[in-house]
PDB file of C-alpha atoms in Angstrom:
ATOM      1  CA  GLN A 139     -95.075  82.041 -65.806  1.00  0.00           C
ATOM      2  CA  LYS A 140     -91.942  79.992 -65.676  1.00  0.00           C
ATOM      3  CA  GLU A 141     -89.290  80.632 -67.742  1.00  0.00           C
ATOM      4  CA  VAL A 142     -88.773  76.790 -69.204  1.00  0.00           C
ATOM      5  CA  GLU A 143     -92.257  74.872 -69.346  1.00  0.00           C
ATOM      6  CA  GLN A 144     -92.390  70.770 -69.938  1.00  0.00           C
ATOM      7  CA  ASN A 145     -95.042  68.591 -69.242  1.00  0.00           C
ATOM      8  CA  SER A 146     -93.634  66.455 -66.414  1.00  0.00           C
ATOM      9  CA  GLY A 147     -95.291  63.255 -67.773  1.00  0.00           C
ATOM     10  CA  PRO A 148     -94.945  60.520 -67.824  1.00  0.00           C
ATOM     11  CA  LEU A 149     -95.188  59.989 -71.423  1.00  0.00           C
ATOM     12  CA  SER A 150     -95.327  56.697 -72.364  1.00  0.00           C
ATOM     13  CA  VAL A 151     -94.895  55.293 -75.747  1.00  0.00           C
ATOM     14  CA  PRO A 152     -94.016  51.672 -77.386  1.00  0.00           C
ATOM     15  CA  GLU A 153     -90.961  50.310 -78.284  1.00  0.00           C
ATOM     16  CA  GLY A 154     -90.078  51.412 -82.140  1.00  0.00           C
ATOM     17  CA  ALA A 155     -92.304  54.303 -81.944  1.00  0.00           C
ATOM     18  CA  ILE A 156     -91.666  58.042 -81.870  1.00  0.00           C
ATOM     19  CA  ALA A 157     -91.494  59.920 -78.726  1.00  0.00           C
ATOM     20  CA  SER A 158     -92.269  63.511 -79.195  1.00  0.00           C
ATOM     21  CA  LEU A 159     -91.039  65.666 -76.398  1.00  0.00           C
ATOM     22  CA  ASN A 160     -91.789  69.285 -76.232  1.00  0.00           C
ATOM     23  CA  CYS A 161     -90.777  72.629 -74.720  1.00  0.00           C
ATOM     24  CA  THR A 162     -91.466  76.065 -74.481  1.00  0.00           C
ATOM     25  CA  TYR A 163     -89.495  79.342 -73.267  1.00  0.00           C
ATOM     26  CA  SER A 164     -90.925  82.794 -72.340  1.00  0.00           C
ATOM     27  CA  ASP A 165     -87.603  84.898 -73.314  1.00  0.00           C
ATOM     28  CA  ARG A 166     -87.694  86.233 -76.584  1.00  0.00           C
ATOM     29  CA  VAL A 167     -84.036  86.684 -76.929  1.00  0.00           C
ATOM     30  CA  SER A 168     -83.106  83.138 -75.469  1.00  0.00           C
ATOM     31  CA  GLN A 169     -80.062  81.950 -78.304  1.00  0.00           C
ATOM     32  CA  SER A 170     -79.342  78.387 -77.277  1.00  0.00           C
ATOM     33  CA  PHE A 171     -81.229  75.473 -76.634  1.00  0.00           C
ATOM     34  CA  PHE A 172     -80.617  71.871 -75.353  1.00  0.00           C
ATOM     35  CA  TRP A 173     -81.862  68.818 -74.442  1.00  0.00           C
ATOM     36  CA  TYR A 174     -80.083  66.709 -71.794  1.00  0.00           C
ATOM     37  CA  ARG A 175     -81.064  63.010 -70.989  1.00  0.00           C
ATOM     38  CA  GLN A 176     -81.051  62.297 -67.257  1.00  0.00           C
ATOM     39  CA  TYR A 177     -81.341  58.731 -65.593  1.00  0.00           C
ATOM     40  CA  SER A 178     -82.224  58.065 -62.642  1.00  0.00           C
ATOM     41  CA  GLY A 179     -79.317  58.613 -60.306  1.00  0.00           C
ATOM     42  CA  LYS A 180     -77.177  59.724 -62.569  1.00  0.00           C
ATOM     43  CA  SER A 181     -76.041  63.457 -63.910  1.00  0.00           C
ATOM     44  CA  PRO A 182     -77.475  64.888 -67.274  1.00  0.00           C
ATOM     45  CA  GLU A 183     -76.133  64.103 -70.253  1.00  0.00           C
ATOM     46  CA  LEU A 184     -76.173  66.436 -73.141  1.00  0.00           C
ATOM     47  CA  ILE A 185     -77.900  64.723 -76.311  1.00  0.00           C
ATOM     48  CA  MET A 186     -78.380  67.410 -78.703  1.00  0.00           C
ATOM     49  CA  SER A 187     -77.886  71.596 -78.884  1.00  0.00           C
ATOM     50  CA  ILE A 188     -79.869  73.977 -81.723  1.00  0.00           C
ATOM     51  CA  TYR A 189     -79.289  77.390 -82.327  1.00  0.00           C
ATOM     52  CA  SER A 190     -81.436  78.332 -85.235  1.00  0.00           C
ATOM     53  CA  ASN A 191     -84.927  77.741 -85.989  1.00  0.00           C
ATOM     54  CA  GLY A 192     -85.849  74.457 -88.013  1.00  0.00           C
ATOM     55  CA  ASP A 193     -84.551  70.343 -87.438  1.00  0.00           C
ATOM     56  CA  LYS A 194     -81.536  69.285 -86.146  1.00  0.00           C
ATOM     57  CA  GLU A 195     -80.617  65.587 -86.818  1.00  0.00           C
ATOM     58  CA  ASP A 196     -78.721  63.422 -85.060  1.00  0.00           C
ATOM     59  CA  GLY A 197     -78.928  59.532 -85.161  1.00  0.00           C
ATOM     60  CA  ARG A 198     -82.413  58.404 -83.856  1.00  0.00           C
ATOM     61  CA  PHE A 199     -82.670  62.243 -82.474  1.00  0.00           C
ATOM     62  CA  THR A 200     -84.202  65.332 -83.992  1.00  0.00           C
ATOM     63  CA  ALA A 201     -84.878  68.318 -82.563  1.00  0.00           C
ATOM     64  CA  GLN A 202     -87.005  71.361 -83.598  1.00  0.00           C
ATOM     65  CA  LEU A 203     -86.551  75.094 -82.965  1.00  0.00           C
ATOM     66  CA  ASN A 204     -89.549  77.645 -83.585  1.00  0.00           C
ATOM     67  CA  LYS A 205     -88.218  81.138 -82.043  1.00  0.00           C
ATOM     68  CA  ALA A 206     -91.622  82.655 -83.438  1.00  0.00           C
ATOM     69  CA  SER A 207     -93.518  80.188 -81.267  1.00  0.00           C
ATOM     70  CA  GLN A 208     -90.692  80.057 -78.609  1.00  0.00           C
ATOM     71  CA  TYR A 209     -91.102  76.438 -79.187  1.00  0.00           C
ATOM     72  CA  VAL A 210     -88.444  73.827 -78.941  1.00  0.00           C
ATOM     73  CA  SER A 211     -88.986  69.803 -79.211  1.00  0.00           C
ATOM     74  CA  LEU A 212     -87.045  66.859 -79.383  1.00  0.00           C
ATOM     75  CA  LEU A 213     -88.289  63.813 -81.423  1.00  0.00           C
ATOM     76  CA  ILE A 214     -86.763  60.239 -81.049  1.00  0.00           C
ATOM     77  CA  ARG A 215     -87.424  57.670 -83.832  1.00  0.00           C
ATOM     78  CA  ASP A 216     -87.469  53.942 -83.244  1.00  0.00           C
ATOM     79  CA  SER A 217     -87.563  54.549 -79.361  1.00  0.00           C
ATOM     80  CA  GLN A 218     -85.728  51.699 -77.254  1.00  0.00           C
ATOM     81  CA  PRO A 219     -86.555  51.065 -73.451  1.00  0.00           C
ATOM     82  CA  SER A 220     -82.738  52.410 -72.995  1.00  0.00           C
ATOM     83  CA  ASP A 221     -84.399  55.803 -73.795  1.00  0.00           C
ATOM     84  CA  SER A 222     -86.377  55.675 -70.681  1.00  0.00           C
ATOM     85  CA  ALA A 223     -85.331  58.756 -68.807  1.00  0.00           C
ATOM     86  CA  THR A 224     -86.221  62.526 -68.159  1.00  0.00           C
ATOM     87  CA  TYR A 225     -85.314  64.679 -70.620  1.00  0.00           C
ATOM     88  CA  LEU A 226     -84.295  68.338 -69.484  1.00  0.00           C
ATOM     89  CA  CYS A 227     -85.292  70.923 -72.222  1.00  0.00           C
ATOM     90  CA  ALA A 228     -82.377  73.956 -70.966  1.00  0.00           C
ATOM     91  CA  VAL A 229     -82.428  77.543 -72.432  1.00  0.00           C
ATOM     92  CA  ILE A 230     -79.548  80.317 -72.685  1.00  0.00           C
ATOM     93  CA  THR A 231     -80.583  83.852 -72.565  1.00  0.00           C
ATOM     94  CA  GLY A 232     -78.172  86.819 -72.792  1.00  0.00           C
ATOM     95  CA  THR A 233     -74.438  86.631 -72.494  1.00  0.00           C
ATOM     96  CA  ALA A 234     -73.640  84.900 -69.217  1.00  0.00           C
ATOM     97  CA  SER A 235     -73.791  81.194 -70.066  1.00  0.00           C
ATOM     98  CA  LYS A 236     -76.612  80.840 -67.780  1.00  0.00           C
ATOM     99  CA  LEU A 237     -78.587  77.845 -68.327  1.00  0.00           C
ATOM    100  CA  THR A 238     -82.177  77.785 -67.131  1.00  0.00           C
ATOM    101  CA  PHE A 239     -84.009  74.361 -67.352  1.00  0.00           C
ATOM    102  CA  GLY A 240     -87.402  73.129 -67.390  1.00  0.00           C
ATOM    103  CA  THR A 241     -88.557  70.586 -64.860  1.00  0.00           C
ATOM    104  CA  GLY A 242     -88.448  67.651 -66.867  1.00  0.00           C
ATOM    105  CA  THR A 243     -90.449  65.340 -68.904  1.00  0.00           C
ATOM    106  CA  ARG A 244     -90.227  61.120 -67.947  1.00  0.00           C
ATOM    107  CA  LEU A 245     -90.217  59.071 -70.691  1.00  0.00           C
ATOM    108  CA  GLN A 246     -90.755  55.405 -70.411  1.00  0.00           C
ATOM    109  CA  VAL A 247     -90.637  53.138 -73.433  1.00  0.00           C
ATOM    110  CA  THR A 248     -92.673  49.962 -73.078  1.00  0.00           C
ATOM    111  CA  LEU A 249     -91.980  46.697 -74.550  1.00  0.00           C
TER     112      LEU A 249
ATOM    113  CA  SER B 157     -64.586  65.661 -74.516  1.00  0.00           C
ATOM    114  CA  ALA B 158     -62.817  66.477 -70.942  1.00  0.00           C
ATOM    115  CA  VAL B 159     -63.511  64.225 -67.979  1.00  0.00           C
ATOM    116  CA  ILE B 160     -65.358  65.674 -64.977  1.00  0.00           C
ATOM    117  CA  SER B 161     -64.908  63.854 -61.461  1.00  0.00           C
ATOM    118  CA  GLN B 162     -66.457  65.455 -58.171  1.00  0.00           C
ATOM    119  CA  LYS B 163     -65.578  64.204 -54.720  1.00  0.00           C
ATOM    120  CA  PRO B 164     -67.319  63.052 -52.555  1.00  0.00           C
ATOM    121  CA  SER B 165     -69.866  60.943 -54.824  1.00  0.00           C
ATOM    122  CA  ARG B 166     -72.006  61.135 -51.683  1.00  0.00           C
ATOM    123  CA  ASP B 167     -72.409  62.126 -47.934  1.00  0.00           C
ATOM    124  CA  ILE B 168     -74.630  61.622 -44.997  1.00  0.00           C
ATOM    125  CA  CYS B 169     -74.105  65.066 -42.566  1.00  0.00           C
ATOM    126  CA  GLN B 170     -75.420  66.436 -39.617  1.00  0.00           C
ATOM    127  CA  ARG B 171     -76.947  69.723 -39.402  1.00  0.00           C
ATOM    128  CA  GLY B 172     -74.851  72.849 -38.363  1.00  0.00           C
ATOM    129  CA  THR B 173     -71.425  71.084 -40.212  1.00  0.00           C
ATOM    130  CA  SER B 174     -70.196  71.985 -43.408  1.00  0.00           C
ATOM    131  CA  LEU B 175     -69.026  70.011 -46.500  1.00  0.00           C
ATOM    132  CA  THR B 176     -67.013  70.822 -49.160  1.00  0.00           C
ATOM    133  CA  ILE B 177     -67.234  69.245 -52.616  1.00  0.00           C
ATOM    134  CA  GLN B 178     -64.672  69.173 -55.394  1.00  0.00           C
ATOM    135  CA  CYS B 179     -64.913  68.813 -58.802  1.00  0.00           C
ATOM    136  CA  GLN B 180     -61.494  68.338 -61.077  1.00  0.00           C
ATOM    137  CA  VAL B 181     -61.280  68.520 -64.622  1.00  0.00           C
ATOM    138  CA  ASP B 182     -58.798  66.935 -66.846  1.00  0.00           C
ATOM    139  CA  SER B 183     -58.252  69.782 -69.157  1.00  0.00           C
ATOM    140  CA  GLN B 184     -58.379  73.555 -68.513  1.00  0.00           C
ATOM    141  CA  VAL B 185     -61.548  75.302 -68.865  1.00  0.00           C
ATOM    142  CA  THR B 186     -62.775  79.028 -68.611  1.00  0.00           C
ATOM    143  CA  MET B 187     -66.098  78.328 -67.418  1.00  0.00           C
ATOM    144  CA  MET B 188     -67.117  76.121 -64.504  1.00  0.00           C
ATOM    145  CA  PHE B 189     -70.655  76.062 -62.778  1.00  0.00           C
ATOM    146  CA  TRP B 190     -72.170  74.839 -59.545  1.00  0.00           C
ATOM    147  CA  TYR B 191     -75.854  73.380 -59.521  1.00  0.00           C
ATOM    148  CA  ARG B 192     -78.442  72.136 -57.336  1.00  0.00           C
ATOM    149  CA  GLN B 193     -80.884  69.459 -57.983  1.00  0.00           C
ATOM    150  CA  GLN B 194     -83.442  68.894 -55.061  1.00  0.00           C
ATOM    151  CA  PRO B 195     -85.443  65.972 -54.751  1.00  0.00           C
ATOM    152  CA  GLY B 196     -88.000  65.259 -57.355  1.00  0.00           C
ATOM    153  CA  GLN B 197     -86.621  68.886 -58.799  1.00  0.00           C
ATOM    154  CA  SER B 198     -85.067  70.210 -61.831  1.00  0.00           C
ATOM    155  CA  LEU B 199     -81.620  72.010 -61.955  1.00  0.00           C
ATOM    156  CA  THR B 200     -80.767  75.248 -60.445  1.00  0.00           C
ATOM    157  CA  LEU B 201     -77.718  77.511 -60.810  1.00  0.00           C
ATOM    158  CA  ILE B 202     -76.052  78.149 -57.813  1.00  0.00           C
ATOM    159  CA  ALA B 203     -73.071  80.155 -58.925  1.00  0.00           C
ATOM    160  CA  THR B 204     -70.872  80.976 -62.001  1.00  0.00           C
ATOM    161  CA  ALA B 205     -67.012  79.815 -60.866  1.00  0.00           C
ATOM    162  CA  ASN B 206     -64.749  82.624 -61.863  1.00  0.00           C
ATOM    163  CA  GLN B 207     -60.750  81.784 -61.900  1.00  0.00           C
ATOM    164  CA  GLY B 208     -59.029  84.151 -59.752  1.00  0.00           C
ATOM    165  CA  SER B 209     -61.805  86.081 -58.916  1.00  0.00           C
ATOM    166  CA  GLU B 210     -64.857  85.636 -56.683  1.00  0.00           C
ATOM    167  CA  ALA B 211     -67.841  83.514 -57.861  1.00  0.00           C
ATOM    168  CA  THR B 212     -71.069  85.010 -59.368  1.00  0.00           C
ATOM    169  CA  TYR B 213     -74.248  83.575 -57.344  1.00  0.00           C
ATOM    170  CA  GLU B 214     -77.423  83.917 -58.361  1.00  0.00           C
ATOM    171  CA  SER B 215     -80.612  85.021 -56.838  1.00  0.00           C
ATOM    172  CA  GLY B 216     -81.268  83.070 -53.722  1.00  0.00           C
ATOM    173  CA  PHE B 217     -77.599  81.724 -53.088  1.00  0.00           C
ATOM    174  CA  VAL B 218     -75.023  83.993 -51.479  1.00  0.00           C
ATOM    175  CA  ILE B 219     -71.357  83.208 -50.620  1.00  0.00           C
ATOM    176  CA  ASP B 220     -71.796  82.705 -46.801  1.00  0.00           C
ATOM    177  CA  LYS B 221     -73.620  79.986 -47.209  1.00  0.00           C
ATOM    178  CA  PHE B 222     -71.988  78.706 -50.519  1.00  0.00           C
ATOM    179  CA  PRO B 223     -68.702  79.635 -50.757  1.00  0.00           C
ATOM    180  CA  ILE B 224     -66.441  78.872 -53.907  1.00  0.00           C
ATOM    181  CA  SER B 225     -63.228  78.628 -54.498  1.00  0.00           C
ATOM    182  CA  ARG B 226     -61.840  77.890 -58.384  1.00  0.00           C
ATOM    183  CA  PRO B 227     -58.002  78.407 -57.797  1.00  0.00           C
ATOM    184  CA  ASN B 228     -57.175  77.300 -61.335  1.00  0.00           C
ATOM    185  CA  LEU B 229     -58.566  76.222 -64.811  1.00  0.00           C
ATOM    186  CA  THR B 230     -59.291  72.746 -63.622  1.00  0.00           C
ATOM    187  CA  PHE B 231     -60.435  72.634 -60.049  1.00  0.00           C
ATOM    188  CA  SER B 232     -63.310  74.243 -58.155  1.00  0.00           C
ATOM    189  CA  THR B 233     -64.628  73.632 -55.024  1.00  0.00           C
ATOM    190  CA  LEU B 234     -68.327  74.573 -53.208  1.00  0.00           C
ATOM    191  CA  THR B 235     -68.985  74.487 -49.941  1.00  0.00           C
ATOM    192  CA  VAL B 236     -72.341  73.865 -48.147  1.00  0.00           C
ATOM    193  CA  SER B 237     -72.022  75.566 -44.793  1.00  0.00           C
ATOM    194  CA  ASN B 238     -74.335  75.294 -41.898  1.00  0.00           C
ATOM    195  CA  MET B 239     -76.118  72.668 -43.349  1.00  0.00           C
ATOM    196  CA  SER B 240     -79.969  72.003 -42.953  1.00  0.00           C
ATOM    197  CA  PRO B 241     -82.030  69.040 -43.886  1.00  0.00           C
ATOM    198  CA  GLU B 242     -83.413  71.590 -46.892  1.00  0.00           C
ATOM    199  CA  ASP B 243     -79.573  71.618 -48.079  1.00  0.00           C
ATOM    200  CA  SER B 244     -80.169  67.977 -48.883  1.00  0.00           C
ATOM    201  CA  SER B 245     -80.025  67.559 -52.917  1.00  0.00           C
ATOM    202  CA  ILE B 246     -77.735  66.335 -55.542  1.00  0.00           C
ATOM    203  CA  TYR B 247     -74.567  69.011 -56.030  1.00  0.00           C
ATOM    204  CA  LEU B 248     -73.485  69.326 -59.696  1.00  0.00           C
ATOM    205  CA  CYS B 249     -70.612  70.825 -61.469  1.00  0.00           C
ATOM    206  CA  SER B 250     -70.102  71.885 -64.801  1.00  0.00           C
ATOM    207  CA  LEU B 251     -68.016  73.091 -67.527  1.00  0.00           C
ATOM    208  CA  GLN B 252     -68.716  74.937 -70.546  1.00  0.00           C
ATOM    209  CA  GLY B 253     -67.432  73.070 -73.634  1.00  0.00           C
ATOM    210  CA  LEU B 254     -64.473  74.220 -75.627  1.00  0.00           C
ATOM    211  CA  SER B 255     -65.337  73.147 -79.427  1.00  0.00           C
ATOM    212  CA  VAL B 256     -69.219  74.421 -79.311  1.00  0.00           C
ATOM    213  CA  LEU B 257     -70.380  77.500 -77.739  1.00  0.00           C
ATOM    214  CA  ASP B 258     -72.620  77.090 -74.755  1.00  0.00           C
ATOM    215  CA  GLU B 259     -72.930  73.865 -74.196  1.00  0.00           C
ATOM    216  CA  GLN B 260     -72.152  72.566 -70.868  1.00  0.00           C
ATOM    217  CA  PHE B 261     -71.365  69.310 -69.467  1.00  0.00           C
ATOM    218  CA  PHE B 262     -71.912  67.814 -66.135  1.00  0.00           C
ATOM    219  CA  GLY B 263     -69.859  66.109 -63.400  1.00  0.00           C
ATOM    220  CA  PRO B 264     -71.471  62.927 -61.866  1.00  0.00           C
ATOM    221  CA  GLY B 265     -72.628  64.973 -58.707  1.00  0.00           C
ATOM    222  CA  THR B 266     -72.438  64.524 -54.927  1.00  0.00           C
ATOM    223  CA  ARG B 267     -75.470  63.314 -53.417  1.00  0.00           C
ATOM    224  CA  LEU B 268     -76.028  64.974 -49.961  1.00  0.00           C
ATOM    225  CA  THR B 269     -78.200  64.061 -47.453  1.00  0.00           C
ATOM    226  CA  VAL B 270     -78.565  66.330 -44.222  1.00  0.00           C
ATOM    227  CA  LEU B 271     -80.061  64.728 -40.791  1.00  0.00           C
TER     228      LEU B 271
END
């Protein structure tokens, strides 16, 4: 079983809609959870971090964490064509600050 | 937030040669890391670059193949040794942020092609 799993997509949503990106992780003691956005040919950019159960909102982005279900999601409201990118879920387990990445979900926002 | 630069941004190398990638940060940071992103894949941690001591390598990565230096708190290098086409990847350094625990920020990456 992969440590961090994401649907590779592509996930296609129309402009203005809500994009919902999902991620599951296998290690129950995982403590820190991150969403990165990666445009083609660019390095990953941190967009959200979440550490406790519930929702965390930042502008058009909302991260949701459910540790009991080992599930973390990212909602993007009012999706824009500029949101088209690959979204990487990353998890830290333990004290070594080691980030484990999922394979990423490619999001396409269509006009 | 810290500014991270990497050199070179890209290179094309012949098999059997070695390439040293530099990562420079504009402020002192405790934790620096090196990752690899193979074509169409996600990121994999190679090692943690420890200042003043040997790097800590992840399973599947060895010092002879990927020697790392960290002479101070603002600079690190990763060498890809005796390259083969399988080493063609993007190599990224990252640092742990100072303001929020565990957040990591990535440099622009070095795109390596081995012929």
